[in-house]
Short mmCIF file of C-alpha atoms in Angstrom, two decimals:
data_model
loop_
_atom_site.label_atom_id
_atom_site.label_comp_id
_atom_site.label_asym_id
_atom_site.label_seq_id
_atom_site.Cartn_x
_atom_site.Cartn_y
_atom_site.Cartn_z
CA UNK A 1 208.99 -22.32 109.12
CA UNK A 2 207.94 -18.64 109.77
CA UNK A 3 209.64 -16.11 111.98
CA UNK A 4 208.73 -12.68 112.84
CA UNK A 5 211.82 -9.55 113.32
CA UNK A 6 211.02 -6.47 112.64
CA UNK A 7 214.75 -5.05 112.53
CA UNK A 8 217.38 -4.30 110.16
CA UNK A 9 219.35 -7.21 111.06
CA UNK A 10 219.18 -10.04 112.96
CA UNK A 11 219.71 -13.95 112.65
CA UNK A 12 217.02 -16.91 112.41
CA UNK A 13 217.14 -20.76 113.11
CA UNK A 14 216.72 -23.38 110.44
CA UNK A 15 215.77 -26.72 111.89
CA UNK A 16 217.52 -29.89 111.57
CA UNK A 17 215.57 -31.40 108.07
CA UNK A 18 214.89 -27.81 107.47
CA UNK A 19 215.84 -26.21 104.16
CA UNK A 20 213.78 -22.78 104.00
CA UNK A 21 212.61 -20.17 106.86
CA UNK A 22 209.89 -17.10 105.60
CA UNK A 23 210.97 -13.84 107.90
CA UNK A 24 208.53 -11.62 108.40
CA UNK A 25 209.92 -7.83 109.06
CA UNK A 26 208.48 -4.27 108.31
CA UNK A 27 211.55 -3.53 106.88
CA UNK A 28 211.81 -5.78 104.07
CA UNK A 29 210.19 -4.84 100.29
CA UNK A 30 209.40 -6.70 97.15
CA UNK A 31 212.93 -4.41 95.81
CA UNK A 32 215.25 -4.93 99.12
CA UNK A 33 218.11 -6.44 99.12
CA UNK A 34 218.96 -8.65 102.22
CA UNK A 35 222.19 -10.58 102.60
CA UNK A 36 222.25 -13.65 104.85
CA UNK A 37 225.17 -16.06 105.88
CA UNK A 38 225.34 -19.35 107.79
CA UNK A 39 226.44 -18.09 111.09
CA UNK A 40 226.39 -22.67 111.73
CA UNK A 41 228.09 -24.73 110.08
CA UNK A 42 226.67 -27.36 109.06
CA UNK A 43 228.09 -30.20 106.47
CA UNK A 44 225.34 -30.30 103.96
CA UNK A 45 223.68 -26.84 103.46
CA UNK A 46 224.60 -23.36 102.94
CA UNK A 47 222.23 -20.31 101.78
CA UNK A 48 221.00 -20.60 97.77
CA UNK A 49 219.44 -17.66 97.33
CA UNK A 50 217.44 -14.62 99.48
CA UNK A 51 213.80 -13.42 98.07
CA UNK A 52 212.23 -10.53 99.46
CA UNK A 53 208.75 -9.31 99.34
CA UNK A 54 206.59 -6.59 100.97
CA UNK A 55 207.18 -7.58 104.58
CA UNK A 56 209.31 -10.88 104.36
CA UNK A 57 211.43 -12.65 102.53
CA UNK A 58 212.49 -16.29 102.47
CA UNK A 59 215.42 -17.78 102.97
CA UNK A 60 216.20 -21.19 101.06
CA UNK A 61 218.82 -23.59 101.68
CA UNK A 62 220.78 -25.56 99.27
CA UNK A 63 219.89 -28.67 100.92
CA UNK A 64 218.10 -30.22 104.02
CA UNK A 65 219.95 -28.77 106.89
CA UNK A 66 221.66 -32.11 109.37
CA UNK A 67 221.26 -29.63 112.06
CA UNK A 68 220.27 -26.86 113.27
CA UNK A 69 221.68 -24.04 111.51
CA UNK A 70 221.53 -20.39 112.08
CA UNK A 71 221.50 -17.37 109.27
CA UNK A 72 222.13 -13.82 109.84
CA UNK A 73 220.82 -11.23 107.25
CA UNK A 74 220.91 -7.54 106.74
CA UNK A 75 218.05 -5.86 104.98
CA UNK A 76 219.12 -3.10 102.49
CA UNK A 77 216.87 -0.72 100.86
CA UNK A 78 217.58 2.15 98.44
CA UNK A 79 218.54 5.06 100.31
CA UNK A 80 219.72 3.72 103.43
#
């Protein structure tokens, strides 16, 4: 799944059977640090692990998501 926010924070959906979403935002870079946290909650996933890149990053699940579950996230970069 692929979503597109170009702010500093926000929140995506993960779709029922889903288990990763790719953001796209200007802010993020390859050395960013962006926190996300169920803002759902759902009985069988919960957020593994964050990677950013230059302009995205991807969000990845533990598991396969029973419903629809949604993440918030904050991107951080140095000097903010």
């Amino acid at each position: 799944m692929l979503r597109q926010i170009n702010k500093i924070n926000g929140a995506v959906n993960i779709a029922a059977a889903g288990s990763s979403v790719v953001v796209t935002n200007s802010y993020a870079t390859a050395s960013s640090t962006v926190f996300a946290i169920p803002q759902t909650n759902d009985a069988t996933c919960a957020v593994k692990n964050v990677v950013p890149a230059g302009g995205s990053f991807t969000i990845t699940m533990t598991a396969t998501c029973t419903a629809e579950t949604r993440v918030g996230f904050f991107v951080v970069n140095g000097g903010q």
